[in-house]
């Protein structure tokens, strides 16, 4: 019997309406469009405005659109996995909130927290449930409202992040879909990229709030270096162990944290930029949503049988690469 793969049979993204431009950031912190564009490639990012709106608001729109587009009834879904570092609440998991809102009643749901690598961790996890034969329809969604943990007085981080969500449907296929994953982590990276308070080590207190410990902290340079070496290493390894050369790969789909990181990884993996998905200029770094938002934006250019390498790096440190075969032609 041939092996069952988890094929992506649909993708849908969602970004909120409000666009925060580099020009507007110039009025908020000591920065300028030229610095942001040349150092990061980001021109604008979308921000979810309004009281009591969490990451689920965006994920629900993405999942609703995905169900519609793939002609799937909510009751057919057996599992929902949500990758996020900005859950609506610490519990219940955001995946439960999403499922309830879209009428998914026959599934179990859970979140995965692996920062910017979250979508890849969730995709590999979801793919195992399909490959094992346990489930026939699984939704994997990456959603982050980064604006909820960004300090808009810190110019080193506030220019980087945006809000968004993207979701994919996974279904069994004998020919297409997920083929291989490499995932890694290094807990020593905690010191360079973290959100110090709000967990059990430092629960929220007046002191944690006034000292800004609920915001993202990042020491950019060591993260940049580790991101470049981590992603280029796993991309090369996943290609080698599947006997792939750059000519076999249709698209490299990298996490969108910095245009310079993407260029360097592509160069180190000897991969031409024309076949690298890039949308960082429009959305910034949306953490767990960057990769599904790329697939959504490039969906019309993807063809059945295209070989894709997805790669990401994020807080933890966490990183990884996935090799998959795209399962459908543009509509
Ligand atoms: O997705 C999760 C993983 N995260 C990442 O992959 C992000 C990795 N890191 C990066 O992308 C880059 O390190 C940053 C974009 C965060 C920073 O770029 P950089 O080229 O590493 O700049 P830097 O931190 O070394 O700062 C260079 C200078 C500094 O000034 P001095 O000390 O040289 O006078 C900063 O104070 O740029 C200054 N600077 C800014 N200037 C204008 C930092 N942020 C800004 C800003 N506007 N927004």
mmCIF file of C-alpha atoms and ligand atoms in Angstrom:
data_model
loop_
_atom_site.group_PDB
_atom_site.id
_atom_site.type_symbol
_atom_site.label_atom_id
_atom_site.label_comp_id
_atom_site.label_asym_id
_atom_site.label_seq_id
_atom_site.Cartn_x
_atom_site.Cartn_y
_atom_site.Cartn_z
ATOM 1 C CA UNK A 1 0.000 0.000 0.000
ATOM 2 C CA UNK A 2 1.386 3.435 -0.896
ATOM 3 C CA UNK A 3 2.120 5.969 1.785
ATOM 4 C CA UNK A 4 -0.524 8.543 2.751
ATOM 5 C CA UNK A 5 0.631 12.162 2.760
ATOM 6 C CA UNK A 6 -1.091 15.215 4.222
ATOM 7 C CA UNK A 7 -1.834 17.469 1.258
ATOM 8 C CA UNK A 8 -2.704 21.148 1.566
ATOM 9 C CA UNK A 9 -6.024 21.327 -0.296
ATOM 10 C CA UNK A 10 -6.800 24.992 0.411
ATOM 11 C CA UNK A 11 -5.315 28.112 1.947
ATOM 12 C CA UNK A 12 -6.926 31.319 3.152
ATOM 13 C CA UNK A 13 -5.502 34.397 4.824
ATOM 14 C CA UNK A 14 -6.861 37.394 6.656
ATOM 15 C CA UNK A 15 -5.333 40.725 7.614
ATOM 16 C CA UNK A 16 -7.196 43.501 9.416
ATOM 17 C CA UNK A 17 -8.088 46.711 7.549
ATOM 18 C CA UNK A 18 -5.947 49.224 9.437
ATOM 19 C CA UNK A 19 -2.593 49.832 7.727
ATOM 20 C CA UNK A 20 0.264 51.168 9.870
ATOM 21 C CA UNK A 21 2.783 52.720 7.492
ATOM 22 C CA UNK A 22 6.437 53.589 8.065
ATOM 23 C CA UNK A 23 5.387 57.246 7.773
ATOM 24 C CA UNK A 24 2.965 56.887 10.695
ATOM 25 C CA UNK A 25 5.669 55.126 12.743
ATOM 26 C CA UNK A 26 7.879 58.182 12.152
ATOM 27 C CA UNK A 27 5.355 60.180 14.218
ATOM 28 C CA UNK A 28 5.451 57.635 17.051
ATOM 29 C CA UNK A 29 9.174 56.846 17.555
ATOM 30 C CA UNK A 30 12.561 58.142 16.443
ATOM 31 C CA UNK A 31 12.749 56.251 13.152
ATOM 32 C CA UNK A 32 12.393 56.855 9.442
ATOM 33 C CA UNK A 33 11.056 55.140 6.340
ATOM 34 C CA UNK A 34 14.509 54.793 4.833
ATOM 35 C CA UNK A 35 15.968 52.973 7.886
ATOM 36 C CA UNK A 36 13.013 50.609 8.134
ATOM 37 C CA UNK A 37 12.937 49.844 4.403
ATOM 38 C CA UNK A 38 16.648 49.276 3.961
ATOM 39 C CA UNK A 39 17.187 47.352 7.229
ATOM 40 C CA UNK A 40 14.039 45.202 7.130
ATOM 41 C CA UNK A 41 12.199 45.542 3.780
ATOM 42 C CA UNK A 42 8.971 46.416 5.607
ATOM 43 C CA UNK A 43 6.791 49.236 4.218
ATOM 44 C CA UNK A 44 3.548 48.652 6.073
ATOM 45 C CA UNK A 45 1.805 46.255 8.422
ATOM 46 C CA UNK A 46 -1.852 45.625 9.306
ATOM 47 C CA UNK A 47 -3.112 46.211 12.835
ATOM 48 C CA UNK A 48 -6.231 44.819 14.505
ATOM 49 C CA UNK A 49 -7.968 47.745 16.198
ATOM 50 C CA UNK A 50 -10.839 47.653 18.692
ATOM 51 C CA UNK A 51 -11.451 46.581 22.263
ATOM 52 C CA UNK A 52 -11.535 42.914 23.297
ATOM 53 C CA UNK A 53 -10.422 41.613 19.908
ATOM 54 C CA UNK A 54 -7.872 38.815 20.081
ATOM 55 C CA UNK A 55 -6.011 36.745 17.512
ATOM 56 C CA UNK A 56 -9.094 34.525 17.125
ATOM 57 C CA UNK A 57 -10.942 37.375 15.363
ATOM 58 C CA UNK A 58 -8.518 37.095 12.427
ATOM 59 C CA UNK A 59 -8.218 33.302 12.573
ATOM 60 C CA UNK A 60 -12.019 32.945 12.473
ATOM 61 C CA UNK A 61 -12.159 34.982 9.248
ATOM 62 C CA UNK A 62 -9.379 32.863 7.703
ATOM 63 C CA UNK A 63 -11.014 29.564 8.725
ATOM 64 C CA UNK A 64 -14.494 30.687 7.570
ATOM 65 C CA UNK A 65 -13.034 31.588 4.171
ATOM 66 C CA UNK A 66 -11.141 28.283 4.027
ATOM 67 C CA UNK A 67 -14.277 26.218 4.712
ATOM 68 C CA UNK A 68 -16.172 28.134 2.031
ATOM 69 C CA UNK A 69 -13.397 27.897 -0.519
ATOM 70 C CA UNK A 70 -12.839 24.150 -0.023
ATOM 71 C CA UNK A 71 -16.571 23.494 0.108
ATOM 72 C CA UNK A 72 -16.228 21.866 3.524
ATOM 73 C CA UNK A 73 -18.934 21.647 6.181
ATOM 74 C CA UNK A 74 -17.747 22.523 9.705
ATOM 75 C CA UNK A 75 -18.889 19.096 10.980
ATOM 76 C CA UNK A 76 -16.422 17.357 8.627
ATOM 77 C CA UNK A 77 -13.416 18.839 10.481
ATOM 78 C CA UNK A 78 -11.840 16.461 12.990
ATOM 79 C CA UNK A 79 -8.953 18.509 14.377
ATOM 80 C CA UNK A 80 -8.033 22.212 14.579
ATOM 81 C CA UNK A 81 -4.498 23.255 15.518
ATOM 82 C CA UNK A 82 -3.748 26.937 16.096
ATOM 83 C CA UNK A 83 -0.162 28.200 16.192
ATOM 84 C CA UNK A 84 0.076 31.440 18.158
ATOM 85 C CA UNK A 85 2.101 33.317 20.773
ATOM 86 C CA UNK A 86 -0.691 35.821 21.264
ATOM 87 C CA UNK A 87 -3.597 33.580 22.291
ATOM 88 C CA UNK A 88 -6.863 35.319 23.204
ATOM 89 C CA UNK A 89 -6.308 34.058 26.766
ATOM 90 C CA UNK A 90 -3.810 31.734 28.476
ATOM 91 C CA UNK A 91 -6.668 29.230 28.503
ATOM 92 C CA UNK A 92 -8.865 28.045 26.923
ATOM 93 C CA UNK A 93 -6.805 27.555 23.788
ATOM 94 C CA UNK A 94 -7.563 29.878 20.870
ATOM 95 C CA UNK A 95 -8.205 26.845 18.618
ATOM 96 C CA UNK A 96 -11.311 26.086 20.738
ATOM 97 C CA UNK A 97 -12.568 29.656 20.361
ATOM 98 C CA UNK A 98 -12.080 29.506 16.587
ATOM 99 C CA UNK A 99 -13.848 26.137 16.241
ATOM 100 C CA UNK A 100 -16.817 27.283 18.303
ATOM 101 C CA UNK A 101 -17.199 30.497 16.295
ATOM 102 C CA UNK A 102 -17.258 28.720 12.915
ATOM 103 C CA UNK A 103 -19.512 25.843 14.009
ATOM 104 C CA UNK A 104 -16.875 23.077 14.184
ATOM 105 C CA UNK A 105 -18.414 20.743 16.752
ATOM 106 C CA UNK A 106 -17.028 17.275 15.999
ATOM 107 C CA UNK A 107 -13.354 18.153 16.420
ATOM 108 C CA UNK A 108 -10.816 18.456 19.197
ATOM 109 C CA UNK A 109 -8.623 21.529 19.181
ATOM 110 C CA UNK A 110 -5.372 22.733 20.661
ATOM 111 C CA UNK A 111 -2.755 25.482 20.359
ATOM 112 C CA UNK A 112 0.939 25.189 19.606
ATOM 113 C CA UNK A 113 3.338 27.831 20.854
ATOM 114 C CA UNK A 114 6.609 27.947 18.923
ATOM 115 C CA UNK A 115 6.727 31.674 18.111
ATOM 116 C CA UNK A 116 7.661 32.359 14.475
ATOM 117 C CA UNK A 117 8.169 28.633 13.822
ATOM 118 C CA UNK A 118 4.685 27.901 15.168
ATOM 119 C CA UNK A 119 3.007 27.334 11.815
ATOM 120 C CA UNK A 120 5.654 24.822 10.729
ATOM 121 C CA UNK A 121 5.492 22.937 14.046
ATOM 122 C CA UNK A 122 1.680 22.863 13.723
ATOM 123 C CA UNK A 123 1.808 21.760 10.077
ATOM 124 C CA UNK A 124 4.129 18.849 10.866
ATOM 125 C CA UNK A 125 1.904 17.888 13.810
ATOM 126 C CA UNK A 126 -1.315 18.071 11.767
ATOM 127 C CA UNK A 127 0.312 16.106 8.937
ATOM 128 C CA UNK A 128 1.030 13.170 11.268
ATOM 129 C CA UNK A 129 -2.678 12.738 12.064
ATOM 130 C CA UNK A 130 -3.440 12.486 8.337
ATOM 131 C CA UNK A 131 -0.453 10.242 7.503
ATOM 132 C CA UNK A 132 -1.351 7.838 10.314
ATOM 133 C CA UNK A 133 -4.869 7.483 8.899
ATOM 134 C CA UNK A 134 -6.418 8.816 12.107
ATOM 135 C CA UNK A 135 -8.061 11.868 10.484
ATOM 136 C CA UNK A 136 -9.274 12.905 7.033
ATOM 137 C CA UNK A 137 -9.679 16.679 7.495
ATOM 138 C CA UNK A 138 -7.457 18.807 9.698
ATOM 139 C CA UNK A 139 -7.226 22.614 9.826
ATOM 140 C CA UNK A 140 -3.926 24.245 10.743
ATOM 141 C CA UNK A 141 -4.067 27.962 11.412
ATOM 142 C CA UNK A 142 -1.344 30.460 12.304
ATOM 143 C CA UNK A 143 -2.625 33.657 13.927
ATOM 144 C CA UNK A 144 -0.928 36.438 15.830
ATOM 145 C CA UNK A 145 -2.015 39.834 17.075
ATOM 146 C CA UNK A 146 1.539 41.033 17.603
ATOM 147 C CA UNK A 147 0.310 44.588 18.249
ATOM 148 C CA UNK A 148 -1.024 43.301 21.610
ATOM 149 C CA UNK A 149 2.525 42.662 22.890
ATOM 150 C CA UNK A 150 4.512 45.335 21.015
ATOM 151 C CA UNK A 151 5.819 48.391 22.863
ATOM 152 C CA UNK A 152 5.098 51.297 20.518
ATOM 153 C CA UNK A 153 7.794 53.311 22.309
ATOM 154 C CA UNK A 154 10.525 50.790 21.431
ATOM 155 C CA UNK A 155 11.763 51.600 17.935
ATOM 156 C CA UNK A 156 13.823 48.432 17.720
ATOM 157 C CA UNK A 157 10.752 46.171 17.793
ATOM 158 C CA UNK A 158 7.648 48.216 16.968
ATOM 159 C CA UNK A 159 8.611 48.684 13.343
ATOM 160 C CA UNK A 160 8.888 44.940 12.761
ATOM 161 C CA UNK A 161 5.575 43.355 13.653
ATOM 162 C CA UNK A 162 2.049 43.197 12.237
ATOM 163 C CA UNK A 163 -1.194 41.291 12.821
ATOM 164 C CA UNK A 164 -2.636 38.556 10.612
ATOM 165 C CA UNK A 165 -3.833 34.979 10.244
ATOM 166 C CA UNK A 166 -3.623 32.205 7.669
ATOM 167 C CA UNK A 167 -5.179 28.737 7.567
ATOM 168 C CA UNK A 168 -4.688 25.566 5.519
ATOM 169 C CA UNK A 169 -6.797 22.439 5.056
ATOM 170 C CA UNK A 170 -4.976 19.100 5.262
ATOM 171 C CA UNK A 171 -6.412 15.993 3.576
ATOM 172 C CA UNK A 172 -4.976 12.579 2.609
ATOM 173 C CA UNK A 173 -3.259 12.106 -0.744
ATOM 174 C CA UNK A 174 -1.120 9.321 -2.196
ATOM 175 C CA UNK A 175 0.748 11.636 -4.585
ATOM 176 C CA UNK A 176 1.040 15.101 -3.060
ATOM 177 C CA UNK A 177 1.536 16.793 0.281
ATOM 178 C CA UNK A 178 3.910 16.759 3.239
ATOM 179 C CA UNK A 179 7.007 14.667 2.648
ATOM 180 C CA UNK A 180 9.604 15.602 5.243
ATOM 181 C CA UNK A 181 10.252 17.922 8.179
ATOM 182 C CA UNK A 182 13.277 18.950 10.196
ATOM 183 C CA UNK A 183 12.583 20.812 13.425
ATOM 184 C CA UNK A 184 15.016 22.058 16.030
ATOM 185 C CA UNK A 185 15.136 24.179 19.152
ATOM 186 C CA UNK A 186 17.728 25.736 21.422
ATOM 187 C CA UNK A 187 16.487 26.948 24.797
ATOM 188 C CA UNK A 188 19.620 29.074 25.224
ATOM 189 C CA UNK A 189 17.949 31.507 22.795
ATOM 190 C CA UNK A 190 15.467 32.542 25.510
ATOM 191 C CA UNK A 191 17.729 35.407 26.592
ATOM 192 C CA UNK A 192 17.597 37.106 23.169
ATOM 193 C CA UNK A 193 13.875 36.967 22.385
ATOM 194 C CA UNK A 194 11.152 36.723 24.984
ATOM 195 C CA UNK A 195 8.129 38.146 26.771
ATOM 196 C CA UNK A 196 9.173 38.093 30.413
ATOM 197 C CA UNK A 197 5.948 38.423 32.343
ATOM 198 C CA UNK A 198 2.431 37.036 32.235
ATOM 199 C CA UNK A 199 3.394 33.390 32.695
ATOM 200 C CA UNK A 200 3.795 31.403 35.921
ATOM 201 C CA UNK A 201 7.393 32.555 36.500
ATOM 202 C CA UNK A 202 6.381 36.202 36.658
ATOM 203 C CA UNK A 203 2.606 36.574 36.890
ATOM 204 C CA UNK A 204 1.144 39.985 36.055
ATOM 205 C CA UNK A 205 1.669 42.574 38.786
ATOM 206 C CA UNK A 206 1.827 46.347 38.949
ATOM 207 C CA UNK A 207 5.612 46.046 38.773
ATOM 208 C CA UNK A 208 5.618 43.827 35.662
ATOM 209 C CA UNK A 209 3.241 46.213 33.927
ATOM 210 C CA UNK A 210 5.042 49.444 34.812
ATOM 211 C CA UNK A 211 8.442 48.010 33.848
ATOM 212 C CA UNK A 212 7.159 46.871 30.444
ATOM 213 C CA UNK A 213 7.747 43.159 30.996
ATOM 214 C CA UNK A 214 4.625 42.167 29.052
ATOM 215 C CA UNK A 215 6.116 43.492 25.841
ATOM 216 C CA UNK A 216 8.343 41.623 23.366
ATOM 217 C CA UNK A 217 12.014 41.921 24.191
ATOM 218 C CA UNK A 218 14.464 41.259 21.354
ATOM 219 C CA UNK A 219 18.216 41.634 20.990
ATOM 220 C CA UNK A 220 18.141 41.772 17.194
ATOM 221 C CA UNK A 221 21.713 40.995 16.142
ATOM 222 C CA UNK A 222 22.164 37.549 17.759
ATOM 223 C CA UNK A 223 18.652 36.621 16.581
ATOM 224 C CA UNK A 224 19.541 37.713 13.046
ATOM 225 C CA UNK A 225 22.697 35.568 13.029
ATOM 226 C CA UNK A 226 20.988 32.499 14.498
ATOM 227 C CA UNK A 227 18.060 32.883 12.061
ATOM 228 C CA UNK A 228 20.363 32.940 9.040
ATOM 229 C CA UNK A 229 22.492 29.959 10.111
ATOM 230 C CA UNK A 230 19.524 27.951 11.460
ATOM 231 C CA UNK A 231 17.289 28.321 8.404
ATOM 232 C CA UNK A 232 20.008 27.887 5.791
ATOM 233 C CA UNK A 233 21.222 24.730 7.588
ATOM 234 C CA UNK A 234 17.802 23.019 7.735
ATOM 235 C CA UNK A 235 16.932 24.024 4.156
ATOM 236 C CA UNK A 236 20.157 22.459 2.886
ATOM 237 C CA UNK A 237 19.687 19.337 5.044
ATOM 238 C CA UNK A 238 16.085 18.717 4.019
ATOM 239 C CA UNK A 239 17.093 19.087 0.356
ATOM 240 C CA UNK A 240 20.087 16.764 0.721
ATOM 241 C CA UNK A 241 18.226 13.984 2.460
ATOM 242 C CA UNK A 242 15.497 14.062 -0.207
ATOM 243 C CA UNK A 243 18.023 14.170 -3.088
ATOM 244 C CA UNK A 244 16.807 17.586 -4.228
ATOM 245 C CA UNK A 245 18.810 20.227 -6.062
ATOM 246 C CA UNK A 246 17.716 23.862 -6.334
ATOM 247 C CA UNK A 247 16.334 23.069 -9.818
ATOM 248 C CA UNK A 248 13.864 20.599 -8.288
ATOM 249 C CA UNK A 249 12.369 23.270 -6.026
ATOM 250 C CA UNK A 250 9.668 25.582 -7.397
ATOM 251 C CA UNK A 251 9.430 27.861 -4.362
ATOM 252 C CA UNK A 252 11.249 28.617 -1.139
ATOM 253 C CA UNK A 253 8.705 29.883 1.418
ATOM 254 C CA UNK A 254 10.607 31.590 4.249
ATOM 255 C CA UNK A 255 9.310 33.131 7.462
ATOM 256 C CA UNK A 256 9.062 36.891 6.883
ATOM 257 C CA UNK A 257 11.090 38.574 9.640
ATOM 258 C CA UNK A 258 13.584 40.621 7.673
ATOM 259 C CA UNK A 259 14.206 40.933 3.928
ATOM 260 C CA UNK A 260 17.954 40.767 4.538
ATOM 261 C CA UNK A 261 17.589 37.469 6.433
ATOM 262 C CA UNK A 262 15.547 36.030 3.543
ATOM 263 C CA UNK A 263 18.128 37.142 0.952
ATOM 264 C CA UNK A 264 21.017 35.716 2.967
ATOM 265 C CA UNK A 265 19.292 32.368 3.526
ATOM 266 C CA UNK A 266 18.473 32.153 -0.204
ATOM 267 C CA UNK A 267 22.078 32.955 -1.089
ATOM 268 C CA UNK A 268 23.500 30.409 1.387
ATOM 269 C CA UNK A 269 21.152 27.731 0.012
ATOM 270 C CA UNK A 270 22.125 28.853 -3.523
ATOM 271 C CA UNK A 271 18.507 29.636 -4.343
ATOM 272 C CA UNK A 272 17.420 32.331 -6.874
ATOM 273 C CA UNK A 273 15.328 35.190 -5.405
ATOM 274 C CA UNK A 274 12.756 34.936 -8.262
ATOM 275 C CA UNK A 275 11.535 31.707 -6.668
ATOM 276 C CA UNK A 276 11.441 32.976 -3.069
ATOM 277 C CA UNK A 277 8.036 34.049 -1.728
ATOM 278 C CA UNK A 278 8.145 37.534 -0.235
ATOM 279 C CA UNK A 279 5.366 39.690 1.194
ATOM 280 C CA UNK A 280 7.150 41.217 4.195
ATOM 281 C CA UNK A 281 6.827 44.701 2.628
ATOM 282 C CA UNK A 282 3.014 44.526 3.050
ATOM 283 C CA UNK A 283 2.536 42.736 6.374
ATOM 284 C CA UNK A 284 5.781 42.922 8.400
ATOM 285 C CA UNK A 285 6.426 39.998 10.718
ATOM 286 C CA UNK A 286 3.084 38.397 11.636
ATOM 287 C CA UNK A 287 4.859 35.563 13.545
ATOM 288 C CA UNK A 288 2.820 32.331 13.090
ATOM 289 C CA UNK A 289 0.901 33.797 10.140
ATOM 290 C CA UNK A 290 3.768 34.684 7.786
ATOM 291 C CA UNK A 291 4.010 31.350 5.936
ATOM 292 C CA UNK A 292 0.274 30.737 5.340
ATOM 293 C CA UNK A 293 -0.063 34.401 4.279
ATOM 294 C CA UNK A 294 2.715 33.801 1.722
ATOM 295 C CA UNK A 295 0.990 30.659 0.400
ATOM 296 C CA UNK A 296 -2.276 32.625 0.177
ATOM 297 C CA UNK A 297 -0.682 35.525 -1.702
ATOM 298 C CA UNK A 298 1.138 33.219 -4.150
ATOM 299 C CA UNK A 299 -1.650 30.634 -4.485
ATOM 300 C CA UNK A 300 -2.424 31.629 -8.091
ATOM 301 C CA UNK A 301 1.184 30.963 -9.098
ATOM 302 C CA UNK A 302 1.333 27.487 -7.545
ATOM 303 C CA UNK A 303 0.806 24.378 -9.658
ATOM 304 C CA UNK A 304 -0.015 20.780 -8.797
ATOM 305 C CA UNK A 305 3.243 18.895 -8.206
ATOM 306 C CA UNK A 306 5.350 21.988 -7.377
ATOM 307 C CA UNK A 307 8.015 21.185 -4.799
ATOM 308 C CA UNK A 308 8.052 23.702 -1.930
ATOM 309 C CA UNK A 309 10.492 24.171 0.926
ATOM 310 C CA UNK A 310 9.045 26.070 3.884
ATOM 311 C CA UNK A 311 11.406 27.406 6.538
ATOM 312 C CA UNK A 312 11.103 29.473 9.715
ATOM 313 C CA UNK A 313 13.052 30.675 12.742
ATOM 314 C CA UNK A 314 11.747 32.229 15.943
ATOM 315 C CA UNK A 315 11.693 32.673 19.700
ATOM 316 C CA UNK A 316 12.854 29.712 21.726
ATOM 317 C CA UNK A 317 14.963 29.496 19.657
ATOM 318 C CA UNK A 318 12.860 27.312 17.401
ATOM 319 C CA UNK A 319 13.423 26.599 13.723
ATOM 320 C CA UNK A 320 12.760 24.159 10.952
ATOM 321 C CA UNK A 321 12.086 23.298 7.330
ATOM 322 C CA UNK A 322 9.348 21.325 5.597
ATOM 323 C CA UNK A 323 9.436 19.744 2.147
ATOM 324 C CA UNK A 324 6.027 19.302 0.499
ATOM 325 C CA UNK A 325 4.443 18.789 -2.912
ATOM 326 C CA UNK A 326 1.684 21.280 -3.760
ATOM 327 C CA UNK A 327 -1.579 19.452 -4.430
ATOM 328 C CA UNK A 328 -3.707 21.624 -6.719
ATOM 329 C CA UNK A 329 -3.682 24.000 -9.687
ATOM 330 C CA UNK A 330 -4.982 27.572 -9.462
ATOM 331 C CA UNK A 331 -8.804 27.823 -9.705
HETATM 332 O O1 LIG B 1 10.827 36.523 13.712
HETATM 333 C C1 LIG B 1 11.479 36.237 14.903
HETATM 334 C C2 LIG B 1 12.914 36.349 14.760
HETATM 335 N N1 LIG B 1 13.328 37.721 14.641
HETATM 336 C C3 LIG B 1 14.147 38.089 13.690
HETATM 337 O O2 LIG B 1 14.517 37.267 12.855
HETATM 338 C C4 LIG B 1 14.685 39.492 13.705
HETATM 339 C C5 LIG B 1 16.208 39.457 13.603
HETATM 340 N N2 LIG B 1 16.870 40.755 13.733
HETATM 341 C C6 LIG B 1 16.715 41.724 12.792
HETATM 342 O O3 LIG B 1 15.967 41.601 11.847
HETATM 343 C C7 LIG B 1 17.569 42.974 12.935
HETATM 344 O O4 LIG B 1 18.549 42.740 13.898
HETATM 345 C C8 LIG B 1 16.752 44.253 13.317
HETATM 346 C C9 LIG B 1 15.879 44.693 12.156
HETATM 347 C C10 LIG B 1 15.902 43.979 14.551
HETATM 348 C C11 LIG B 1 17.717 45.386 13.625
HETATM 349 O O5 LIG B 1 18.577 45.627 12.492
HETATM 350 P P1 LIG B 1 20.167 45.743 12.678
HETATM 351 O O6 LIG B 1 20.721 46.000 11.353
HETATM 352 O O7 LIG B 1 20.614 44.468 13.391
HETATM 353 O O8 LIG B 1 20.310 47.000 13.551
HETATM 354 P P2 LIG B 1 20.963 47.145 15.027
HETATM 355 O O9 LIG B 1 20.065 46.588 16.061
HETATM 356 O O10 LIG B 1 22.362 46.664 14.985
HETATM 357 O O11 LIG B 1 20.964 48.726 15.154
HETATM 358 C C12 LIG B 1 21.757 49.567 14.281
HETATM 359 C C13 LIG B 1 21.484 51.009 14.632
HETATM 360 C C14 LIG B 1 21.551 51.284 16.121
HETATM 361 O O12 LIG B 1 22.115 52.575 16.295
HETATM 362 P P3 LIG B 1 23.660 52.749 16.701
HETATM 363 O O13 LIG B 1 23.805 52.031 18.015
HETATM 364 O O14 LIG B 1 24.431 52.101 15.605
HETATM 365 O O15 LIG B 1 23.812 54.228 16.783
HETATM 366 C C15 LIG B 1 20.119 51.312 16.552
HETATM 367 O O16 LIG B 1 19.887 52.124 17.695
HETATM 368 O O17 LIG B 1 20.149 51.349 14.228
HETATM 369 C C16 LIG B 1 19.456 51.926 15.325
HETATM 370 N N3 LIG B 1 18.036 51.583 15.235
HETATM 371 C C17 LIG B 1 17.157 52.343 14.544
HETATM 372 N N4 LIG B 1 17.290 53.490 13.871
HETATM 373 C C18 LIG B 1 16.174 53.992 13.266
HETATM 374 C C19 LIG B 1 17.405 50.504 15.734
HETATM 375 N N5 LIG B 1 16.108 50.537 15.393
HETATM 376 C C20 LIG B 1 15.930 51.674 14.666
HETATM 377 C C21 LIG B 1 14.811 52.251 14.029
HETATM 378 N N6 LIG B 1 14.980 53.400 13.354
HETATM 379 N N7 LIG B 1 13.577 51.674 14.071
#
